[in-house]
Short mmCIF file of C-alpha atoms in Angstrom, two decimals:
data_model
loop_
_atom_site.label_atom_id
_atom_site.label_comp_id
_atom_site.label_asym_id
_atom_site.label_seq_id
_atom_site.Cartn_x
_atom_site.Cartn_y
_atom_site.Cartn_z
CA UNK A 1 1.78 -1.85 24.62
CA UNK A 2 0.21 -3.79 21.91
CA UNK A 3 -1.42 -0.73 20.35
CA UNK A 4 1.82 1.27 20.16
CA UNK A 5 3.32 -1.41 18.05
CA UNK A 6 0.34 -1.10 15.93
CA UNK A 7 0.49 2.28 15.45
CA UNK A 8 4.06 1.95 14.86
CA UNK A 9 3.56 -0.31 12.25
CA UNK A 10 0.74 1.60 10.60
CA UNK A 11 3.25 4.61 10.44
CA UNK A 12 6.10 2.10 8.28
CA UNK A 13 3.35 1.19 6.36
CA UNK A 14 1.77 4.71 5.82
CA UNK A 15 5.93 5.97 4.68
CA UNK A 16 6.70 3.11 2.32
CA UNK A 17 3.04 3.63 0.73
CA UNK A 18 3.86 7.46 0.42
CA UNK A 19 7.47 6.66 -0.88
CA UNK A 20 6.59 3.73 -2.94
CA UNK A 21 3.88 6.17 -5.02
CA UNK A 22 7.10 9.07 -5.17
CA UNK A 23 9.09 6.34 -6.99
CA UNK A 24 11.21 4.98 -4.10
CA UNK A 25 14.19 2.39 -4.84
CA UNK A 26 13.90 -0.30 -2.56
CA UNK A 27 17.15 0.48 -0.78
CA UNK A 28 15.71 3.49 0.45
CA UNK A 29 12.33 2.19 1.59
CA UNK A 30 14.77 -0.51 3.07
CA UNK A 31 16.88 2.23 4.97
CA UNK A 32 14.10 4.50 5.67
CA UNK A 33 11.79 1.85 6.98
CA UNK A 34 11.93 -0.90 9.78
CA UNK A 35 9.72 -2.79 7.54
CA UNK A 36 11.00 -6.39 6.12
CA UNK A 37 12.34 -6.93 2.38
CA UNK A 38 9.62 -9.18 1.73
CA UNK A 39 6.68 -6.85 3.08
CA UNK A 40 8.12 -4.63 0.92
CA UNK A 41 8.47 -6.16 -2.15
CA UNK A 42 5.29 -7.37 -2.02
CA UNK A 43 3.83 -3.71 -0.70
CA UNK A 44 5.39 -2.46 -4.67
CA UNK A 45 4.05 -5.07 -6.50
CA UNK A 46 0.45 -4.15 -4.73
CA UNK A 47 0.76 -0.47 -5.61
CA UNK A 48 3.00 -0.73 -8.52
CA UNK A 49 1.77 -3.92 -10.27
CA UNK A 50 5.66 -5.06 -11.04
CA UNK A 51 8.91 -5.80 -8.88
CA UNK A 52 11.22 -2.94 -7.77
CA UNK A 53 13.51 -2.64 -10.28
CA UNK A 54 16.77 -3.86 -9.56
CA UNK A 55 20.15 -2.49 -9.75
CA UNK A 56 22.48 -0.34 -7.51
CA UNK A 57 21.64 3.07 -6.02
CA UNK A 58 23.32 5.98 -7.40
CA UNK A 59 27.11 6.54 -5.61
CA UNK A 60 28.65 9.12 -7.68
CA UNK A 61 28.64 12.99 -6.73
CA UNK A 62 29.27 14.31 -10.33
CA UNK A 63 25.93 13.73 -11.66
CA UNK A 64 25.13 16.28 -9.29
CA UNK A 65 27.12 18.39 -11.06
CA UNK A 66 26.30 18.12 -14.87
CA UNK A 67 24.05 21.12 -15.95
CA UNK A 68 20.73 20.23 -15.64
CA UNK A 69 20.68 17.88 -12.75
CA UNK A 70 22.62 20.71 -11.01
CA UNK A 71 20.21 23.25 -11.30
CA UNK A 72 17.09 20.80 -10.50
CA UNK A 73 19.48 19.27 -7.48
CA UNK A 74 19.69 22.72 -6.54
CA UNK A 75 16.36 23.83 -6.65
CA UNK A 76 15.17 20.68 -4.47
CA UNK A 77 18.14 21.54 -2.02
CA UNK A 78 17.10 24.90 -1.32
CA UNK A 79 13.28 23.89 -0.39
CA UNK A 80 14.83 21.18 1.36
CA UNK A 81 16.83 23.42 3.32
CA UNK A 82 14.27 25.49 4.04
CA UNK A 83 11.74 22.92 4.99
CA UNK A 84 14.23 21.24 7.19
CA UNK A 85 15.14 24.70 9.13
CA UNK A 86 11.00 25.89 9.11
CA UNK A 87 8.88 22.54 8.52
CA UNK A 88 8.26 21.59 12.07
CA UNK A 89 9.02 18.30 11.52
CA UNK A 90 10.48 16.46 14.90
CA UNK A 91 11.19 12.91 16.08
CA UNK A 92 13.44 10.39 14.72
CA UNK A 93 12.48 10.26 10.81
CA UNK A 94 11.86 13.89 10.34
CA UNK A 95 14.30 13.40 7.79
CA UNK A 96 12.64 11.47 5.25
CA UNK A 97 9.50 13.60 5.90
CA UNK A 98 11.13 16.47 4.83
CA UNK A 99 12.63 15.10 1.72
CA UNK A 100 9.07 14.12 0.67
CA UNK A 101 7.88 17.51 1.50
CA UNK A 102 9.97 18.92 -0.63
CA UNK A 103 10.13 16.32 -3.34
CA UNK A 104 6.41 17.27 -3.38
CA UNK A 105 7.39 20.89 -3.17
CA UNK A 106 9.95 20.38 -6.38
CA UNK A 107 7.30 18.09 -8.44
CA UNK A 108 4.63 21.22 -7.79
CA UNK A 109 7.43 23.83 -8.95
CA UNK A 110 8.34 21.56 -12.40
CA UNK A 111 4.63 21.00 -13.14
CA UNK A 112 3.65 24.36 -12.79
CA UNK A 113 6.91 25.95 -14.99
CA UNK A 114 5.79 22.90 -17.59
CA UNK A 115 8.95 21.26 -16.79
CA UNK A 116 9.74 17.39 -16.71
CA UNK A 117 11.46 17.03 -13.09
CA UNK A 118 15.18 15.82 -13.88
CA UNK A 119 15.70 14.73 -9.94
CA UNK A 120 13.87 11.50 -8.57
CA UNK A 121 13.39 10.96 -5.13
CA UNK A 122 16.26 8.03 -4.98
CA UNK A 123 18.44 10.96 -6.26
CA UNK A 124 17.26 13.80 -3.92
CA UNK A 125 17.64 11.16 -0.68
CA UNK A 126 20.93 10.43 -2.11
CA UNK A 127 21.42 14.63 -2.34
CA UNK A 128 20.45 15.22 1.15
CA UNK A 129 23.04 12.15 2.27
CA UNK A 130 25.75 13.72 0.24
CA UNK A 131 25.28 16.69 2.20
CA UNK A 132 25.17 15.13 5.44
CA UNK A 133 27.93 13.17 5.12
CA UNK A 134 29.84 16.40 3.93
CA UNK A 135 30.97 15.08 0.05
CA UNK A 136 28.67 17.98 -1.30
CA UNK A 137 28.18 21.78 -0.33
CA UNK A 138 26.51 24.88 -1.88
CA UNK A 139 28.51 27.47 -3.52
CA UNK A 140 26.85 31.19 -4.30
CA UNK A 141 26.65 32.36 -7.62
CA UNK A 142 28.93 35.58 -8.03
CA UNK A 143 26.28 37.41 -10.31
CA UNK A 144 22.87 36.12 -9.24
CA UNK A 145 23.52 34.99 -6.04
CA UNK A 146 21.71 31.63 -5.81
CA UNK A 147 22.80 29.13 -4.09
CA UNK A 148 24.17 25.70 -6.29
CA UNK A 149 25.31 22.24 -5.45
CA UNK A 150 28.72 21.59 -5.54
CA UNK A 151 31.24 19.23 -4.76
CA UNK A 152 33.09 20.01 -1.08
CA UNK A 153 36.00 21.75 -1.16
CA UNK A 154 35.50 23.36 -4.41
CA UNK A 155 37.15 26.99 -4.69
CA UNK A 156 34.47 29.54 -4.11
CA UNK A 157 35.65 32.45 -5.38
CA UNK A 158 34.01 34.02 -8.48
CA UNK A 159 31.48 31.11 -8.90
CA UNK A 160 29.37 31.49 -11.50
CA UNK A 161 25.87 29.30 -11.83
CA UNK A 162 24.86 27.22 -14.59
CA UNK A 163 21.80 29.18 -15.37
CA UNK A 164 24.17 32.60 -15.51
CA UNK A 165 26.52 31.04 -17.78
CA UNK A 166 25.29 27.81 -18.83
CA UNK A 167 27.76 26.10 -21.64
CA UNK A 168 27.33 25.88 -25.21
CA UNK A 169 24.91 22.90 -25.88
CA UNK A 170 22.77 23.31 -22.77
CA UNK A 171 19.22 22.94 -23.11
CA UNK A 172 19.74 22.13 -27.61
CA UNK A 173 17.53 18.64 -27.58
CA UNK A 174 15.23 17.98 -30.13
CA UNK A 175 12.80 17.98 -27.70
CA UNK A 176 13.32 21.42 -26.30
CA UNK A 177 13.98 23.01 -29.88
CA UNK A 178 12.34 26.12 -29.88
CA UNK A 179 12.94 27.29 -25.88
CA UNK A 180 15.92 28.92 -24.60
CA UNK A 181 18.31 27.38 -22.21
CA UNK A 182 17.06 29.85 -19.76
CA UNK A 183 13.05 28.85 -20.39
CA UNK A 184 13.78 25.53 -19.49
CA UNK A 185 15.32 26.00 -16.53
CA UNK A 186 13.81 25.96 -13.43
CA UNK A 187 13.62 29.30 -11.37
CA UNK A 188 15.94 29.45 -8.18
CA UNK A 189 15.94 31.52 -5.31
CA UNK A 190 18.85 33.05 -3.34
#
């Protein structure tokens, strides 16, 4: 009995180590994990060499929405979506493991399409929630038929995505000069 609760505990540990290292808040190593505060705050100041910053989790939908956190919320929710239907993960956190499976999966994409990755991993837990809870869906774009995060209930009809008609000023930061709004975007399937 004593070695299940061992193992158990190994497990929390091994998931807030793995989460910590993706840049976890501490509210979502605190809902994800049956671990204490304390053990956790000290477990980030052991990997991270500082406290968990402080402050509120995001609570808003519409940052979802804005033009480049749409497209990377996007992106993430589609391998999500497919990791989640085709993954294989089972048993009562398979949640969390596949929103670091696909975090991983959406880090890989960015880095490989030399792109900084807009979404952190606070922000694509708090995407996934959304959805469960119902306050977000996907709509599919009318011309290239990708699938994009949007609030519920939004009208459907004749959607067009952010990378199909993306507005005026999208993508024009000093940084990002000399590509197009479309180069810095990241690729999304249907």
């Amino acid at each position: 009995m004593a070695t299940k609760s061992v193992v158990a505990e190994v497990r929390e540990i091994t998931l807030a180590i793995e989460l910590i290292e993706l840049g976890a808040r501490l509210q979502l190593l605190e809902a994800e994990t049956s671990l204490s505060r304390d053990r956790l705050i000290k477990l980030y100041k052991e990997l991270k060499g500082a406290s968990p910053p402080k402050g509120m989790l995001p609570f808003s939908t519409d940052w979802f929405m804005t033009w480049q956190p749409n497209i990377h919320s996007s992106l993430f929710h589609g391998i999500y979506r497919f990791i989640d239907e085709h993954g294989g993960a089972d048993g009562s956190q398979s949640t969390i493991h596949a929103i670091v499976k696909s975090y991983r999966l959406y880090l890989e994409h960015a880095a490989l399409h030399g792109d900084e990755p807009v979404l952190s991993l606070t922000r694509a837990w708090t995407l996934v929630r959304y959805f469960e809870s119902g306050m977000l869906q996907t709509n599919t774009c009318t011309r290239c038929g990708g699938r994009f995060v949007a609030h519920a209930y939004d009208l459907r009809a004749g959607y067009v995505c952010g990378l199909c008609q993306p507005p005026s000023r999208a993508g024009k930061t000093r940084k990002s000069a000399p590509r197009s709004a479309t180069e810095h975007a990241p690729r999304i399937a249907a």
